[in-house]
Coordinates of C-alpha atoms in Angstrom, one line a residue:
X1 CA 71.6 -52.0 34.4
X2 CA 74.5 -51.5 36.5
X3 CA 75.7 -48.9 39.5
X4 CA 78.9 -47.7 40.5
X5 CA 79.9 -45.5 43.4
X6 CA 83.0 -44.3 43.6
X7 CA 83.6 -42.7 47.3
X8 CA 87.0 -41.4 48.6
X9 CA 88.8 -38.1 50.2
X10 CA 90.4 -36.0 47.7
X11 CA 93.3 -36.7 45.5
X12 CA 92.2 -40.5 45.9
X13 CA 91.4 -41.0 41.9
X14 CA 87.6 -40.8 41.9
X15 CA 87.1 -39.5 38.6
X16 CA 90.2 -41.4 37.0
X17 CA 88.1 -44.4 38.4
X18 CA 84.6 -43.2 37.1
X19 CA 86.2 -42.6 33.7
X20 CA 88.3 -45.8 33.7
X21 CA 84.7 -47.8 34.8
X22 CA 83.2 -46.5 31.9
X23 CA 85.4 -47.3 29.4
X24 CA 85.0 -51.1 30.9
X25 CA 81.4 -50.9 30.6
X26 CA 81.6 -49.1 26.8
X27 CA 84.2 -51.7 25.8
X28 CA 81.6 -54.5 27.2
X29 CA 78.9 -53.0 24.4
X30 CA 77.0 -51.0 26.7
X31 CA 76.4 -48.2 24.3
X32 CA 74.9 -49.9 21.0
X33 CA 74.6 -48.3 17.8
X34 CA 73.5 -44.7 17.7
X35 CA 73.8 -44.2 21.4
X36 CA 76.5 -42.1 23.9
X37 CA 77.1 -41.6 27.3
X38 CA 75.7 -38.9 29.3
X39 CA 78.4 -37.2 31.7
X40 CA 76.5 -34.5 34.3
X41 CA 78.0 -32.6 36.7
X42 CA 76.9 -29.8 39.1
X43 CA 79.1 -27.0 37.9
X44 CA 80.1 -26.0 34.3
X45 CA 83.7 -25.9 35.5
X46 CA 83.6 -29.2 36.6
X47 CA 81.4 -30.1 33.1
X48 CA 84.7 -28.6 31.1
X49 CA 87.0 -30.6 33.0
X50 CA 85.0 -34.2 32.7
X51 CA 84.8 -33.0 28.7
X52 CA 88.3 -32.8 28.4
X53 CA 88.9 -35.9 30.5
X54 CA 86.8 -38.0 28.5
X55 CA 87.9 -36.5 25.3
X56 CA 91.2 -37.9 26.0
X57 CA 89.6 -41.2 25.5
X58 CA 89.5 -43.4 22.4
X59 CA 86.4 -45.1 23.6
X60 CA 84.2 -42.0 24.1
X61 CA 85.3 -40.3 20.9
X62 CA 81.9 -38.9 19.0
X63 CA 80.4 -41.4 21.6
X64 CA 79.5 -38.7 24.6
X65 CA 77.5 -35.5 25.6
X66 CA 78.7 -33.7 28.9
X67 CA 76.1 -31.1 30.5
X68 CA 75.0 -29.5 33.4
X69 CA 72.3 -30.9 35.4
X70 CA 70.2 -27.4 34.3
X71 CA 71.2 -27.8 30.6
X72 CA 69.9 -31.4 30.7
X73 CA 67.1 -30.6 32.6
X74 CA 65.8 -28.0 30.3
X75 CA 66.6 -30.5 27.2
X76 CA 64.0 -32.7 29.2
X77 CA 61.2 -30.3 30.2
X78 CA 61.4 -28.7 26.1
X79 CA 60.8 -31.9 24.9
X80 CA 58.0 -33.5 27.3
X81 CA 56.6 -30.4 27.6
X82 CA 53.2 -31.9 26.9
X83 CA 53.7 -34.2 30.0
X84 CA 54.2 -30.6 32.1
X85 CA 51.2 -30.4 34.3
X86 CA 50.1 -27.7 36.3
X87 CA 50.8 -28.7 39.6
X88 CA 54.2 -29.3 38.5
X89 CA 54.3 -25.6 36.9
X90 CA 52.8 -24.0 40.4
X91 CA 55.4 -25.8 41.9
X92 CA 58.5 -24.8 39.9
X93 CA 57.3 -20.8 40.1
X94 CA 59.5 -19.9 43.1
X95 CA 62.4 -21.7 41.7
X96 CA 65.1 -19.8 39.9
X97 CA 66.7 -20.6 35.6
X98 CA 68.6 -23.8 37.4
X99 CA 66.8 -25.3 40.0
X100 CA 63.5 -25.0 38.0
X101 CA 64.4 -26.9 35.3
X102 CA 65.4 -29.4 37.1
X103 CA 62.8 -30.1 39.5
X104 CA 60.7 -30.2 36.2
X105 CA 62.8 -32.9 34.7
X106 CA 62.7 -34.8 38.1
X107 CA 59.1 -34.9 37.7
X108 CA 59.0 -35.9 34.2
X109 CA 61.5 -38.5 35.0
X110 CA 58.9 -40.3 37.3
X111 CA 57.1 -41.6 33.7
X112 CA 58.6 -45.0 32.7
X113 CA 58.0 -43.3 28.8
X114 CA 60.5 -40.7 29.6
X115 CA 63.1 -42.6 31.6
X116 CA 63.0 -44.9 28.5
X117 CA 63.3 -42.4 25.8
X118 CA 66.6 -41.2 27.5
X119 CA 67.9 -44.2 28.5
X120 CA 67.5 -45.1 24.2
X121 CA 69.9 -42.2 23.7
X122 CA 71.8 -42.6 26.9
X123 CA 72.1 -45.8 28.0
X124 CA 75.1 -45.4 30.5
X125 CA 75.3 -41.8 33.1
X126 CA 78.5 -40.6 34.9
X127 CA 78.0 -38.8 37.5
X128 CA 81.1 -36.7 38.9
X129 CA 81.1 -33.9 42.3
X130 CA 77.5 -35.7 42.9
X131 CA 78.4 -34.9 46.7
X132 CA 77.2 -31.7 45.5
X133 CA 73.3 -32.6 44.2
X134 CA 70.6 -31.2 46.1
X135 CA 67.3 -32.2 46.3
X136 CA 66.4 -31.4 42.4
X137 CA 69.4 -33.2 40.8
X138 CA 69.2 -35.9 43.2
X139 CA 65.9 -36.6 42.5
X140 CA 67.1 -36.5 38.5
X141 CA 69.7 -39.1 39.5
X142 CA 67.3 -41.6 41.2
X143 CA 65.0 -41.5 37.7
X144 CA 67.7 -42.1 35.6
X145 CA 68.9 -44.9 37.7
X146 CA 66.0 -47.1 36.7
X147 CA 66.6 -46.8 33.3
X148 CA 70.2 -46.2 32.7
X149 CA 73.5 -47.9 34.6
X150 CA 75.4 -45.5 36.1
X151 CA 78.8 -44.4 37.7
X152 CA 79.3 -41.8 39.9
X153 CA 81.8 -40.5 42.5
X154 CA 81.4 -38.7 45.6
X155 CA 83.3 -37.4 48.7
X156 CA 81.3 -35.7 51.1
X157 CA 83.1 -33.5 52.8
X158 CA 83.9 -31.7 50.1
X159 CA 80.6 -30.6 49.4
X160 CA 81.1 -26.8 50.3
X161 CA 77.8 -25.6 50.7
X162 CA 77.3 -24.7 54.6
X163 CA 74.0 -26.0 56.0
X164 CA 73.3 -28.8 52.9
X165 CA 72.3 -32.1 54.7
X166 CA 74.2 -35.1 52.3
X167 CA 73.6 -37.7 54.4
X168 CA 70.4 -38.7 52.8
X169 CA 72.3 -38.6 49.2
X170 CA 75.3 -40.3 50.6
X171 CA 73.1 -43.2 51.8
X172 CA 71.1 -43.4 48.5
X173 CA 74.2 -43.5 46.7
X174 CA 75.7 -46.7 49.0
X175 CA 72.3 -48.5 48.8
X176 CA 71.9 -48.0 45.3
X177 CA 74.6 -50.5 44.1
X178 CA 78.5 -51.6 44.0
X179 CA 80.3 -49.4 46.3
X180 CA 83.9 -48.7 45.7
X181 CA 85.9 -47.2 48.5
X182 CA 89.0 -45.7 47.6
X183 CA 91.9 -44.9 50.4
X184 CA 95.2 -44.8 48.3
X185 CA 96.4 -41.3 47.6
X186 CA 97.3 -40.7 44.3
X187 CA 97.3 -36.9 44.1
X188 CA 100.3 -36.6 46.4
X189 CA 102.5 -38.8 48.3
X190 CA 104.3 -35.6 50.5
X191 CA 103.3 -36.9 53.6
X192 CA 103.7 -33.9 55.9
X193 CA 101.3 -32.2 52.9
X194 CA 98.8 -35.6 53.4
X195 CA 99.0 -35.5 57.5
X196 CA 97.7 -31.8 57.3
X197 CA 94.6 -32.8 55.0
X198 CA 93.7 -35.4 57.6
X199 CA 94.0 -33.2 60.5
X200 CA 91.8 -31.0 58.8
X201 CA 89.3 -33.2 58.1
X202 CA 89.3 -35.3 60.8
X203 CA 88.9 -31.6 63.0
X204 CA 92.4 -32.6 64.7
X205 CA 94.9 -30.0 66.2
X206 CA 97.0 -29.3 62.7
X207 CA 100.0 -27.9 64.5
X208 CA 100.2 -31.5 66.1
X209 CA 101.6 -33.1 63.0
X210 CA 103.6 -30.7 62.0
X211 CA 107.3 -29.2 63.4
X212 CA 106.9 -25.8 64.6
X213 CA 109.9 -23.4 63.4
X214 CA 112.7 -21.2 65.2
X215 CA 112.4 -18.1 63.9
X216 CA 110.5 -15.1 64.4
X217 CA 107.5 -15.4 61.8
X218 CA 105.7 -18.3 63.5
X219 CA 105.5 -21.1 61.0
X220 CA 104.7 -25.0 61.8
X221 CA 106.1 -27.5 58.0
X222 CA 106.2 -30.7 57.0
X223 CA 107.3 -32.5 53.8
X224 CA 105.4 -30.5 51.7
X225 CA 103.5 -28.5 53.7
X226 CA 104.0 -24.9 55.9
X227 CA 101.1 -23.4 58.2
X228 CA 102.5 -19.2 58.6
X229 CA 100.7 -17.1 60.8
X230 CA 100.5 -13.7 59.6
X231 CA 100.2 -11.1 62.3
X232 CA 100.1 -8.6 59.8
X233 CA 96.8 -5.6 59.4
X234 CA 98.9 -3.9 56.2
X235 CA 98.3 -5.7 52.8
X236 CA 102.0 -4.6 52.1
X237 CA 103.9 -7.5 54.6
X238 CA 101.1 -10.3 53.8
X239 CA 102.3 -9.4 49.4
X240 CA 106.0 -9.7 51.2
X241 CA 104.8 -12.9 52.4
X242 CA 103.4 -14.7 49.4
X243 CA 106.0 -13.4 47.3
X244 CA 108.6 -15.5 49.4
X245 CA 106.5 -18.4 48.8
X246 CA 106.1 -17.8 45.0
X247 CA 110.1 -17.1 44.9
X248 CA 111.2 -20.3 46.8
X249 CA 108.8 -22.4 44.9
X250 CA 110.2 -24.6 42.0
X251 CA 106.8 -24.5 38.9
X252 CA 103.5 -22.3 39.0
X253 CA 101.9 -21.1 42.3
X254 CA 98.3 -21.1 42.4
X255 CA 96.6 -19.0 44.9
X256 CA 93.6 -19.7 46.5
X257 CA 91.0 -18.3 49.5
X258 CA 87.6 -18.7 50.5
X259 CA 86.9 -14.8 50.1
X260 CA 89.3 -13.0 47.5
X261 CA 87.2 -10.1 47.7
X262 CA 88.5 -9.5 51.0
X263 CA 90.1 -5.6 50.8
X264 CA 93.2 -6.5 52.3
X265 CA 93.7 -9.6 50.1
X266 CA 93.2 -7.6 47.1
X267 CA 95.4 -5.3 47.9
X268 CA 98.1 -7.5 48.6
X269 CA 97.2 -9.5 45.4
X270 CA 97.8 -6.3 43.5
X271 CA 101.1 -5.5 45.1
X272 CA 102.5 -9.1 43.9
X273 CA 101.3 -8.7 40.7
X274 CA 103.3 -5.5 40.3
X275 CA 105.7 -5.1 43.0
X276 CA 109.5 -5.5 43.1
X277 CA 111.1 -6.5 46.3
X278 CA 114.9 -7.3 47.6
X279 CA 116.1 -10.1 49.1
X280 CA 118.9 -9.6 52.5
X281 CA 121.9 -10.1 49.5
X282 CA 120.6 -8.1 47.6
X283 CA 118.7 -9.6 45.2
X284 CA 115.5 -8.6 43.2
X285 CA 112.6 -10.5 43.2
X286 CA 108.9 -10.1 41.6
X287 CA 106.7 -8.8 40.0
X288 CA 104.5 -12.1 40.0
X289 CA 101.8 -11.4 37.7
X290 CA 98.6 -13.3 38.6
X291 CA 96.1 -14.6 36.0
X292 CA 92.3 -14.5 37.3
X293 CA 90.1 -17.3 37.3
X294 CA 86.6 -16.4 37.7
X295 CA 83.2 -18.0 37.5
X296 CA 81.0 -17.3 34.2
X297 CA 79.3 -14.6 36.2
X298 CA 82.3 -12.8 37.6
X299 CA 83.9 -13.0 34.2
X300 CA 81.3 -11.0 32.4
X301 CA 81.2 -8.4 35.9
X302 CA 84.3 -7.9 35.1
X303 CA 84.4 -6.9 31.8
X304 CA 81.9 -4.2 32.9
X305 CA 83.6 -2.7 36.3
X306 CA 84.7 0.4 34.9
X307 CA 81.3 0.9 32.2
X308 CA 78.9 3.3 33.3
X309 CA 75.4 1.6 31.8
X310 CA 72.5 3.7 31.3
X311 CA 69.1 3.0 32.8
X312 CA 67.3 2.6 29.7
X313 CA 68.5 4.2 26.3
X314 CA 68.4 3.1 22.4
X315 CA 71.1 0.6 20.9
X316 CA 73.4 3.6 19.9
X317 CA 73.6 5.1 23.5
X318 CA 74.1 1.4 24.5
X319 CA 77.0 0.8 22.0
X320 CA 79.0 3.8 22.8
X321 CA 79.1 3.1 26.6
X322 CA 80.4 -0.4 25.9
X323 CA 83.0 1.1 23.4
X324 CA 85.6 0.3 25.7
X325 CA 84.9 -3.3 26.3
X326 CA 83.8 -4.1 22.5
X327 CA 87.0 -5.8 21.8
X328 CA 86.0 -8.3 24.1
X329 CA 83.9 -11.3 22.2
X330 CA 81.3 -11.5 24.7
X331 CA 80.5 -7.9 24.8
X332 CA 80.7 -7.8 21.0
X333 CA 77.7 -10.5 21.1
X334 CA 75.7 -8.7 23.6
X335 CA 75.8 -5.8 20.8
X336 CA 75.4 -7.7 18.3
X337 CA 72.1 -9.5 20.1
X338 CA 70.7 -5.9 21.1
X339 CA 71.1 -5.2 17.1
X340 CA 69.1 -8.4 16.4
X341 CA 66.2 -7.7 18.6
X342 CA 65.8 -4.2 17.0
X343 CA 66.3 -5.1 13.6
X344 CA 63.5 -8.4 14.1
X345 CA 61.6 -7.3 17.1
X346 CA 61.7 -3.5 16.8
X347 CA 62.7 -3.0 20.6
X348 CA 64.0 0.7 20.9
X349 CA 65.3 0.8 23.7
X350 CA 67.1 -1.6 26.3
X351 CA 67.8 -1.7 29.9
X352 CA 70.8 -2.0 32.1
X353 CA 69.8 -5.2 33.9
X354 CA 69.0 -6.6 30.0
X355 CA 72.5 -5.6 28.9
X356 CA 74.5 -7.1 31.5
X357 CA 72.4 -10.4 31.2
X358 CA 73.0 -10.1 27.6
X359 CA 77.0 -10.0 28.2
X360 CA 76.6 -12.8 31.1
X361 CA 75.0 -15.2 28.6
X362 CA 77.6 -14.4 26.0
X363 CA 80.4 -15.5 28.4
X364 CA 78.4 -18.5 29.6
X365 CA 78.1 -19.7 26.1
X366 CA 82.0 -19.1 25.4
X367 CA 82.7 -20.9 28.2
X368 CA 80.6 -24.0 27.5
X369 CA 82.6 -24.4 24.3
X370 CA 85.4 -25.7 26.1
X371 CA 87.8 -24.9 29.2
X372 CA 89.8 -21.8 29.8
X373 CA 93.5 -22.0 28.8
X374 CA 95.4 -20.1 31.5
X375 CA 99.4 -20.5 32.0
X376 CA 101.4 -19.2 35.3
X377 CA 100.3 -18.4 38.4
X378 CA 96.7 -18.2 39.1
X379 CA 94.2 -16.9 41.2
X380 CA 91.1 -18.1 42.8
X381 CA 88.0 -19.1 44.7
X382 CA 88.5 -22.4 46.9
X383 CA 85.3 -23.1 45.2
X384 CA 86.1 -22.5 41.4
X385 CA 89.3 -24.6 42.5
X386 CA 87.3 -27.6 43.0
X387 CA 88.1 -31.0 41.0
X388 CA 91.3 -29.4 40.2
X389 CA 94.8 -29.9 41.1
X390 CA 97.9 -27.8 40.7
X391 CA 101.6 -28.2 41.9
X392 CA 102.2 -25.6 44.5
X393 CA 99.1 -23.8 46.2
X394 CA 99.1 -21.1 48.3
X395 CA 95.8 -21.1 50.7
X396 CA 95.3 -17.4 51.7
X397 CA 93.2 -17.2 54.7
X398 CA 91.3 -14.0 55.8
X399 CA 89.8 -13.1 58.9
X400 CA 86.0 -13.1 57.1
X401 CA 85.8 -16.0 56.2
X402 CA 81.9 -17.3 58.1
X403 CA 80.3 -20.5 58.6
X404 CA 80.2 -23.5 60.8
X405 CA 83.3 -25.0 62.3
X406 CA 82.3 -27.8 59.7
X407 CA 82.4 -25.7 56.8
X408 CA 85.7 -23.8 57.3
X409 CA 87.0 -27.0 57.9
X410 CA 85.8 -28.3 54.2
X411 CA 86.8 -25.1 53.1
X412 CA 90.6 -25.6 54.2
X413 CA 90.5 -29.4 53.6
X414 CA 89.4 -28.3 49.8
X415 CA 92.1 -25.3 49.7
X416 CA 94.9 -28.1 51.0
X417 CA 94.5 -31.0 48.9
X418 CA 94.4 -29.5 45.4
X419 CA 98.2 -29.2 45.8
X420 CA 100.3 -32.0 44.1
X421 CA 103.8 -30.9 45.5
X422 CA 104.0 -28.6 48.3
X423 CA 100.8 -26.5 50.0
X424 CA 101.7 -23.2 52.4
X425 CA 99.0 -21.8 54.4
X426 CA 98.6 -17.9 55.1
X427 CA 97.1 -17.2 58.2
X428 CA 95.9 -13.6 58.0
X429 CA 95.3 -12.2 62.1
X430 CA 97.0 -13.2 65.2
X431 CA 95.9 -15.9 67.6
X432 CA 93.6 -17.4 65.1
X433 CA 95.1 -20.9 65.0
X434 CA 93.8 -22.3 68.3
X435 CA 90.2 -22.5 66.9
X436 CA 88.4 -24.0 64.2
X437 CA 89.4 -24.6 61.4
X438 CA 93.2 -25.1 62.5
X439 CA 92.0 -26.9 66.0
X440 CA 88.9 -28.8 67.6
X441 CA 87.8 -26.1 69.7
X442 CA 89.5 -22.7 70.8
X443 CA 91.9 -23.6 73.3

């Protein structure tokens, strides 16, 4: 058995090295006859993008299974089930659908039996984000490592979850084999886009690296970077001001923020998407439609904003309130499920909280068929923008965004280097860039 850790900042080629190690170790004969790799990931974003990846391979054609952590974890405790015992049920009980299952599966994985039944099927693990395991899935990991060789990549400041400890994970992870660390940027080589990422993350002044401009708006740049400070409390001049950026930008624009539900970004997010403005000469400029990428559960949310579900009716009342949304697959399949459990169970009536898990379930299993396809200019969570990389990104920066100075700081770092060609970061608020995450301390 063999382990590989792949640790490096972002845009350094970790998982172009984790998928190039495992095609050495496949081409060496580590999967035999019958047997695939076993791809995990935190996130079923990150799970879709790995897929892909891989898929792209020769070597891992027909010859891999990419899950969740949950989704294995359940595979695990359905099929050991009679291994369950009751301490390990008592202490699963407070655990929610994801973390339970895998704290299960981390318990099972403890029996030499069922670290060697997987390991039969899957004798080789990648293991991509893993900066982003807690306690459960790490704890999965470290079973499957005495059974299984594995590869997996990490970075550990861009695990955005405020509070979570990694240095115990990081240190298994360096302890637990060959450790490859990885410094070359591959992502980008715009260096006043690079300098910013590293004063970011190494909590250095980011003005300081950059040349501050002449005219009125305040704005700092660099080769492929721009820091503008919005002073702005109307969403009207911060749409004026990521429309310039779109405009002057050659390819797609993704926009991203730690809080788009933040009023005034909305609004401002709707006036790009459908307004038109002029330019000093005259001319016209905009609209910028924006496509929205969501997670699994704001997709389905969405899809019911504007329904008005009733507390508990029969399948008909049901189907008439979801009229509006039926062309929609996922609500289709909510109906659809509702019809099965009357026709086989005889359940007359359904709630609201049943229907809208119903529809989040439905888009859950869409999405697990493969990734989203989504052309032009997006929108989106820092978070759901993780692994991912995209020519020009707009960071949109909003006065409530909460955490430690550490975690704005990964926050930023995360929002900066998913940009391949040129990064421009809105500050929304005056006076805001003498402090975290833009400079050690406030000054």
């Amino acid at each position: 058995m063999t382990f590989d850790f792949f640790e490096g900042a972002a845009g350094t080629g970790k998982t172009h090295n984790l998928v190039d190690r495992a095609d050495e170790l496949v081409q060496d004969g580590a999967l035999g006859s019958g047997q695939k790799l076993l791809a995990l990931t935190f996130m079923n974003g990150a799970r879709r993008r790995l897929d892909a990846r891989l898929g792209e391979n020769q070597a891992f054609r027909r010859r891999f299974d990419c899950q969740t952590f949950d989704v294995f974890a359940r595979m695990i405790a359905a099929r050991r089930r009679s291994l369950i015992t009751p301490a390990m049920q008592e202490q699963v009980a407070p655990l929610d659908q994801f973390d339970g299952p895998c704290n299960l599966a981390a318990g099972l994985l403890e029996y030499d039996a069922v670290r060697n039944w997987v390991a039969r099927s899957f004798p080789l693990v990648l293991i991509d984000e893993a900066q982003d395991l807690d306690e459960h899935r790490m704890r999965i990991l470290q079973g499957l490592s005495q059974s299984c060789s594995i590869v997996a990549a990490a970075d550990a400041f861009q695990c955005l979850h405020d509070g979570r400890d990694t240095v115990p994970l990081m240190g298994w992870l360096e302890g637990a084999g060959e450790v490859h660390h990885l410094v070359q940027p591959r992502r980008t080589q715009r260096q006043g886009l690079l300098a910013a990422a590293l004063a970011v993350r190494q909590g250095q002044d980011i003005k300081a690296v950059l040349t501050q401009g002449q005219g009125q708006r305040p704005t700092w740049s660099g080769n492929g970077f721009r820091l503008v400070e919005s002073f702005a409390t109307n969403a009207g001049i911060v749409a004026r001001t990521i429309a310039d950026e779109i405009f002057y930008r050659t390819g797609d624009v993704t926009i991203v923020s730690p809080n788009l539900s933040h009023q005034l970004v909305r609004n401002a997010l709707a006036d790009v998407h459908n307004r038109t403005w002029t330019t000093r000469n005259g001319q016209t400029f905009g609209p910028f439609p924006l496509m929205w990428d969501r997670y699994d559960t704001e997709e389905a949310d969405a899809l019911l904003t504007d329904i008005n579900l009733p507390d508990m009716a029969a399948l008909s009342d049901f189907r008439s309130a979801l009229a509006p949304a039926a062309g929609y697959a996922a609500v289709a399949q909510a109906i659809k499920r509702m019809d099965r459990l009357r026709r086989v169970t005889g359940q007359a009536e359904f709630g609201a909280a049943q229907v809208t898990e119903f529809v989040r379930d439905a888009v859950r299993n869409h999405a697990r068929l493969g990734p989203r396809r989504h052309r032009g200019r997006q929108a989106m969570t820092i978070q759901r923008a993780k692994n991912r990389e995209f020519a020009n990104v707009i960071v949109l920066w909003p006065q409530n965004v909460t955490g430690s100075h550490e975690h704005l700081r990964r926050f930023l770092y995360n929002g900066i280097t998913r940009a391949q060609v040129h990064c421009t970061v809105i500050v929304i608020g005056q006076g805001r860039l003498n402090a975290p995450p833009f400079a050690p301390t406030a000054l």
